[in-house]
PDB file of C-alpha atoms in Angstrom:
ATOM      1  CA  UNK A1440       0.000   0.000   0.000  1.00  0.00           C
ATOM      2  CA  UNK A1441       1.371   3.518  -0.656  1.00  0.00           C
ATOM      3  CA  UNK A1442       0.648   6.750   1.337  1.00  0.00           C
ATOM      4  CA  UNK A1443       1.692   8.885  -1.190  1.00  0.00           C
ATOM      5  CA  UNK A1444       2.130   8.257  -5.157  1.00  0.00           C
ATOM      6  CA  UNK A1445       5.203   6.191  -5.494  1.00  0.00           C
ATOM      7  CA  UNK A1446       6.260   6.113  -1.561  1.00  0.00           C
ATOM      8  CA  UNK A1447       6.284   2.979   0.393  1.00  0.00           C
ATOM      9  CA  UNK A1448       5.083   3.708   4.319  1.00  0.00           C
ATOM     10  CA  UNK A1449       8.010   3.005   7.120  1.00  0.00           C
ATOM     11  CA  UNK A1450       7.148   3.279  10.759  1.00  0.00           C
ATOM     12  CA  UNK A1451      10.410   4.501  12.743  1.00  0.00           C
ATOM     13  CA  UNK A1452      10.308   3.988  16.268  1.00  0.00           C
ATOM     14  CA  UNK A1453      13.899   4.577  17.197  1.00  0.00           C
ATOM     15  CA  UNK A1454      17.487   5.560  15.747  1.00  0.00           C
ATOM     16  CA  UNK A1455      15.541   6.005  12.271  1.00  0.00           C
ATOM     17  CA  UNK A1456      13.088   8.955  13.581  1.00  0.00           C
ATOM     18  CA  UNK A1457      13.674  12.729  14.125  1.00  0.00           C
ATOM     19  CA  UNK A1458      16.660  13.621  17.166  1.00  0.00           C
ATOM     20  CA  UNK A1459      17.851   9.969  16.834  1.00  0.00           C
ATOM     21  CA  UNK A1460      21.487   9.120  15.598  1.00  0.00           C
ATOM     22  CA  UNK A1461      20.772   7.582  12.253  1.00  0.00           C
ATOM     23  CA  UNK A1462      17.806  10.020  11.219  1.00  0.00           C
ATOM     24  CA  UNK A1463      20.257  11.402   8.981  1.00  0.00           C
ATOM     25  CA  UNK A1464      19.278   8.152   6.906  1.00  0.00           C
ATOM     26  CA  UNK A1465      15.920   9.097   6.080  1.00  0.00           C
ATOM     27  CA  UNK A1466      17.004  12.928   5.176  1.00  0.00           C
ATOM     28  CA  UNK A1467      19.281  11.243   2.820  1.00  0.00           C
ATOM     29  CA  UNK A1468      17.079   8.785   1.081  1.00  0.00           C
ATOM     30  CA  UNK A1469      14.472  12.126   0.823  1.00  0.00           C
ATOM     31  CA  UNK A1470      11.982  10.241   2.731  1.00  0.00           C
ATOM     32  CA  UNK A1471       8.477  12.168   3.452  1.00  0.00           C
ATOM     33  CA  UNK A1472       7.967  12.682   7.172  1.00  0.00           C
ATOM     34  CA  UNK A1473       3.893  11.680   6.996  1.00  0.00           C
ATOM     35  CA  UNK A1474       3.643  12.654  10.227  1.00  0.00           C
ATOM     36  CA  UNK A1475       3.475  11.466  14.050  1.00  0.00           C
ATOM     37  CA  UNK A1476       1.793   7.729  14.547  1.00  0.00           C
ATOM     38  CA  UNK A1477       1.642   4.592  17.134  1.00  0.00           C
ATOM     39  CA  UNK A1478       1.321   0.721  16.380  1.00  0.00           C
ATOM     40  CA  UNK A1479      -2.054  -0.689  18.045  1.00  0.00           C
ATOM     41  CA  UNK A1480      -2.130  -2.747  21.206  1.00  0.00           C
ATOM     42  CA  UNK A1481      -1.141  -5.871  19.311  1.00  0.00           C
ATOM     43  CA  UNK A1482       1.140  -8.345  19.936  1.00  0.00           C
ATOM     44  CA  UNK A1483       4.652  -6.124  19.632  1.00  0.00           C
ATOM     45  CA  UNK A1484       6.376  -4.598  22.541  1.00  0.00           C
ATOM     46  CA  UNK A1485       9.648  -2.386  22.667  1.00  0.00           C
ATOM     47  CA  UNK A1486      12.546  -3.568  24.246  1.00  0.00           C
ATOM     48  CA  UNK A1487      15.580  -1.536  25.107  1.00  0.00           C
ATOM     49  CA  UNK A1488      18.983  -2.599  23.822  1.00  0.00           C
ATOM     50  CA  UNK A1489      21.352   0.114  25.350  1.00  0.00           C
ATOM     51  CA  UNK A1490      22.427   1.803  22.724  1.00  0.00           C
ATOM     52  CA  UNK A1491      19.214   1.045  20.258  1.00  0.00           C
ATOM     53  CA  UNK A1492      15.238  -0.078  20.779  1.00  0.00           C
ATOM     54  CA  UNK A1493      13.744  -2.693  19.525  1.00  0.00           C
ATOM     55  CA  UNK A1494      10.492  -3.987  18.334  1.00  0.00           C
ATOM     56  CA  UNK A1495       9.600  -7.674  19.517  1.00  0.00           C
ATOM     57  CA  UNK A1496       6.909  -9.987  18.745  1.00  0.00           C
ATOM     58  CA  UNK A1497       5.315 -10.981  22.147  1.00  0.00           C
ATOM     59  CA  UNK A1498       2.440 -13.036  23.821  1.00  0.00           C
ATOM     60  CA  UNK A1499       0.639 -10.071  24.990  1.00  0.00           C
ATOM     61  CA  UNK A1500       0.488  -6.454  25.533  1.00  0.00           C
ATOM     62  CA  UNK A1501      -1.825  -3.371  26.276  1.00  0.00           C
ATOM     63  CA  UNK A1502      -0.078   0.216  25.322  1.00  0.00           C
ATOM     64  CA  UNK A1503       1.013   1.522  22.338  1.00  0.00           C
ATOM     65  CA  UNK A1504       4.700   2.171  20.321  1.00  0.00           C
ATOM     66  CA  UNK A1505       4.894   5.374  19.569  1.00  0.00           C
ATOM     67  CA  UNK A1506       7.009   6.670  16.614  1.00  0.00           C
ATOM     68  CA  UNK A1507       7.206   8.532  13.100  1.00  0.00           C
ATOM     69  CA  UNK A1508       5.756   7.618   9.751  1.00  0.00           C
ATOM     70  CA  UNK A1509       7.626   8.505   6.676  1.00  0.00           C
ATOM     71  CA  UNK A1510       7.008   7.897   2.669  1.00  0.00           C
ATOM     72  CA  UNK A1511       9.971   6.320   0.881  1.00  0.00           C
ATOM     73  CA  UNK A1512      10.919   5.364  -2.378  1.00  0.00           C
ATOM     74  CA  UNK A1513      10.307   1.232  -2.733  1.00  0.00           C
ATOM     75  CA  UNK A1514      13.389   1.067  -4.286  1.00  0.00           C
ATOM     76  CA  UNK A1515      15.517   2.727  -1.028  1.00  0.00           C
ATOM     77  CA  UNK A1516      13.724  -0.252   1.206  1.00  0.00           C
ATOM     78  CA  UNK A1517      16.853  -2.577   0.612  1.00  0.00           C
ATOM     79  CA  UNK A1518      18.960   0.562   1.834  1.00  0.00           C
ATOM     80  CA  UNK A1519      17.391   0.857   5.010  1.00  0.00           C
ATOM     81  CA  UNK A1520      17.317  -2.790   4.868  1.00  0.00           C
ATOM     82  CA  UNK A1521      21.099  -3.106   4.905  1.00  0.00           C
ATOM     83  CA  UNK A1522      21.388  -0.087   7.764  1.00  0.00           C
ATOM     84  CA  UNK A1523      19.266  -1.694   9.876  1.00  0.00           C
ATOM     85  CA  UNK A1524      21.056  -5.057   9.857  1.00  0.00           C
ATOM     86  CA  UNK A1525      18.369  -7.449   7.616  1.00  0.00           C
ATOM     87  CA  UNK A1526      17.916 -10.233   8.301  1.00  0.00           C
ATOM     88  CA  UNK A1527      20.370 -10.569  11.291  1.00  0.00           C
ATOM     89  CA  UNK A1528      19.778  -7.922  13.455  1.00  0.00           C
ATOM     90  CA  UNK A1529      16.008  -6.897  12.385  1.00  0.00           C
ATOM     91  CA  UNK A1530      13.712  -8.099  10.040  1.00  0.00           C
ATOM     92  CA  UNK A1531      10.965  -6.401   7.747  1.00  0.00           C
ATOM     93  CA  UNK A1532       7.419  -6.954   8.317  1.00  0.00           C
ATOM     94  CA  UNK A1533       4.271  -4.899   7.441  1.00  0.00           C
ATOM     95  CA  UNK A1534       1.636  -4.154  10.249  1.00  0.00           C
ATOM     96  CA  UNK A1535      -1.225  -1.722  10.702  1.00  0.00           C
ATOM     97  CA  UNK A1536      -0.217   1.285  12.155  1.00  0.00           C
ATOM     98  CA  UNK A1537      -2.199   5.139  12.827  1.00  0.00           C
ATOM     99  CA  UNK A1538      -0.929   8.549  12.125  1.00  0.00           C
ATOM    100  CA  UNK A1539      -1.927  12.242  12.461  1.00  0.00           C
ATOM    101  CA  UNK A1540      -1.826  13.609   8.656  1.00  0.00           C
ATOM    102  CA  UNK A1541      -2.019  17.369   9.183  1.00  0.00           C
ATOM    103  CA  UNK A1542      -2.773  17.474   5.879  1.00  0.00           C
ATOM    104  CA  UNK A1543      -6.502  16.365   6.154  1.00  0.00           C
ATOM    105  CA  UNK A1544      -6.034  16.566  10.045  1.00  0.00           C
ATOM    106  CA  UNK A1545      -7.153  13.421  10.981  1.00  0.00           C
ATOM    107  CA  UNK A1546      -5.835  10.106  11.830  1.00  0.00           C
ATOM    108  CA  UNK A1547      -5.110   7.439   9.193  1.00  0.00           C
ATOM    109  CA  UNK A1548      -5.142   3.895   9.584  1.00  0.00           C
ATOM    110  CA  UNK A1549      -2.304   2.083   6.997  1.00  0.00           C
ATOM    111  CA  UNK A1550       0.003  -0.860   6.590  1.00  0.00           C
ATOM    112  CA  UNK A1551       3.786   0.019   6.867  1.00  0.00           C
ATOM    113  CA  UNK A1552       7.072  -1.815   6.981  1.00  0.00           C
ATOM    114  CA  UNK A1553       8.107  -1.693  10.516  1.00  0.00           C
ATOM    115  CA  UNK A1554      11.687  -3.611  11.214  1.00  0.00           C
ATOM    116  CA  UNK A1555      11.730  -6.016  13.939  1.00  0.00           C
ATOM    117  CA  UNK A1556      14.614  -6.772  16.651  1.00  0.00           C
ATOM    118  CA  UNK A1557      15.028 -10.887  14.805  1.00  0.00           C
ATOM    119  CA  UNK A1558      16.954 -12.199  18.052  1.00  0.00           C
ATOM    120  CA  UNK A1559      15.460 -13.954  21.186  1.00  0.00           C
ATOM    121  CA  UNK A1560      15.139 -11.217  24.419  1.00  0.00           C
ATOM    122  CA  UNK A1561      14.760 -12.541  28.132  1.00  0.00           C
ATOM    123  CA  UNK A1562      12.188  -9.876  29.052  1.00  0.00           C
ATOM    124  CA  UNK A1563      12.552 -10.083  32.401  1.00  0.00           C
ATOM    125  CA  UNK A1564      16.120  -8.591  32.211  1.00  0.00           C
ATOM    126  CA  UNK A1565      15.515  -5.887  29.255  1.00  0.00           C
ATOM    127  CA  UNK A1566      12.991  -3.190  30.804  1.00  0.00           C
ATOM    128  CA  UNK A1567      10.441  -1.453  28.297  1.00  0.00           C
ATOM    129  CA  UNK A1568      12.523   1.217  26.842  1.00  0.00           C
ATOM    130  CA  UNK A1569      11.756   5.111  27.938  1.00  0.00           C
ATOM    131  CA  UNK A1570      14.701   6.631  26.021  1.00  0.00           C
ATOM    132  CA  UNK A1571      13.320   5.845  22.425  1.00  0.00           C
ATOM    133  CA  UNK A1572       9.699   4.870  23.585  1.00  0.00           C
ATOM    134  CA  UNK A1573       8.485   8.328  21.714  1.00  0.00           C
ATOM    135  CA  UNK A1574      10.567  10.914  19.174  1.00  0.00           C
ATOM    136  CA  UNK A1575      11.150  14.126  20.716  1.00  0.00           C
ATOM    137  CA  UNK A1576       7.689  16.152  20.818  1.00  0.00           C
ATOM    138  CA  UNK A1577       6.906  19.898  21.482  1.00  0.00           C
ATOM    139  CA  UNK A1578       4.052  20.761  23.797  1.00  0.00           C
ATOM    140  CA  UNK A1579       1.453  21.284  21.230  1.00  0.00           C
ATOM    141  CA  UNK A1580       1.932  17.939  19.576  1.00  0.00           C
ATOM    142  CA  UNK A1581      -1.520  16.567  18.663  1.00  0.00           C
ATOM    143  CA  UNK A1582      -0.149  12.656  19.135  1.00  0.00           C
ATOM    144  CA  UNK A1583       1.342  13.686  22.357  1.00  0.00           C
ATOM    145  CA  UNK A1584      -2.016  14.656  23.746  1.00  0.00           C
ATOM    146  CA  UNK A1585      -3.778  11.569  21.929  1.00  0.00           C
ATOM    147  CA  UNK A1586      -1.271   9.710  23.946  1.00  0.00           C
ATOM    148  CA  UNK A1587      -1.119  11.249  27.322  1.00  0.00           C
ATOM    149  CA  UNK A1588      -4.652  10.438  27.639  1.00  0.00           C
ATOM    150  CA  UNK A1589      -4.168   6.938  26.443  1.00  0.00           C
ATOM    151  CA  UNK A1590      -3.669   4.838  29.376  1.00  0.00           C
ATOM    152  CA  UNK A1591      -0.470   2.442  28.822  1.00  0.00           C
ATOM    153  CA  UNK A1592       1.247   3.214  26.045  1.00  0.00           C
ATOM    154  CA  UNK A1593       5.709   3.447  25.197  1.00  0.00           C
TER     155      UNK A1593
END
């Protein structure tokens, strides 16, 4: 499914999204920030891997990931691919996720390629992450305030 002719939807949760390390990344392949969006109370939870998050497949949860969604070119995919370690480190997988267009200021429901941590996590030693659990946000932010009153979510 595309967001926007010819652009590819990529959910960014950590080192990928606006203030993180690699974000530079994105700027470079001229990816489209779409705007602010969380992952559904599903079965993924965040894990935090010192110097990185990481999304995990799990049993159960009941808050949502936070994050960034951004248009990019299909054929940059294997390039993020390749920065984000595939298929060692993470793997690509494509899951329903919400965002805040301010374009026709509303959310938006869509399918985007989110990468997954692809090794096993004892999560009872690796706490839920707080450092990358949201991108930096200003006051006003309309997602912030959608999630402040959303009990439980990263």
């Amino acid at each position: 499914m595309t967001v926007v002719q010819s652009l590819t939807p990529v959910f960014t949760y950590g080192t990928l999204a606006q203030g993180q390390k690699l974000h530079a990344v994105m700027e470079a392949l001229s990816s489209l920030y779409l705007g602010e969006g969380y992952i559904l109370p599903t079965t993924y939870d965040m894990v935090d891997l010192i110097d990185f998050p990481g999304l995990i497949e799990t049993s159960s949860r009941n808050h949502h990931i936070g994050g960034e969604l951004y248009g990019v070119h299909e054929e940059n995919l294997y390039l993020l691919d390749g920065v984000e370690g595939v298929p060692f480190l993470y793997v690509r997988k494509e899951i329903p996720v919400v965002y805040w267009s301010s374009k026709s200021e509303s959310e938006i429901g869509v399918n985007a390629w989110v990468y997954l941590f692809n090794r096993k996590v004892n999560q009872h030693t690796v706490p839920k992450t707080e450092r990358f659990r949201l991108v930096p946000f200003n006051e006003t932010s309309r997602m912030q305030k959608i999630w402040k009153d959303t009990p439980n979510y990263v």
